[in-house]
């Protein structure tokens, strides 16, 4: 899609939404001993953005490859740092930005803003006109990736009367590689 596609990533803490600790508990306010399922990755996303969107995109590809292709565990800090190194980011700057407590505050602000907009999961796409859509999917074959994305955008952005599309489970996702 080239220059016609502009994606701005924002933080959304799924562990906050799925928490059974009550509404006052906030994942981003837990101490250093708290083992998060995703806060390091969210912090890394913000830290990589601070080096520009191209740097962020490279970092994101590295982290997603590690998580979804290599089936790596991203709950810890090190895989997030390793992805920055593989992406060619300024590592010293990345680590300083990653470890700043400001990242947790930013995650909290992003998350709370998303909740106010009715967002409940990821990925949720918000378009220029304010329409939004959540899409649960598996990775399509490479030759179908762009057409699948274009179809989703067309349906979500120009047809706001589609409220929900779900496949019966089972059988979905039989025959689909996660």
mmCIF file of C-alpha atoms in Angstrom, residues 18 21 58-60 63 91 118 148 153 171:
data_model
loop_
_atom_site.group_PDB
_atom_site.id
_atom_site.type_symbol
_atom_site.label_atom_id
_atom_site.label_comp_id
_atom_site.label_asym_id
_atom_site.label_seq_id
_atom_site.Cartn_x
_atom_site.Cartn_y
_atom_site.Cartn_z
ATOM 1 C CA UNK A 18 -8.296 -10.168 31.399
ATOM 2 C CA UNK A 21 -7.837 -8.545 40.340
ATOM 3 C CA UNK A 58 11.876 -3.035 11.979
ATOM 4 C CA UNK A 59 11.749 -3.753 15.711
ATOM 5 C CA UNK A 60 8.137 -4.927 15.486
ATOM 6 C CA UNK A 63 9.770 -9.199 17.843
ATOM 7 C CA UNK A 91 20.784 0.017 21.492
ATOM 8 C CA UNK A 118 -14.800 0.933 23.792
ATOM 9 C CA UNK A 148 -7.010 -9.871 2.972
ATOM 10 C CA UNK A 153 -10.256 -2.299 5.705
ATOM 11 C CA UNK A 171 -14.409 -26.334 13.532
#
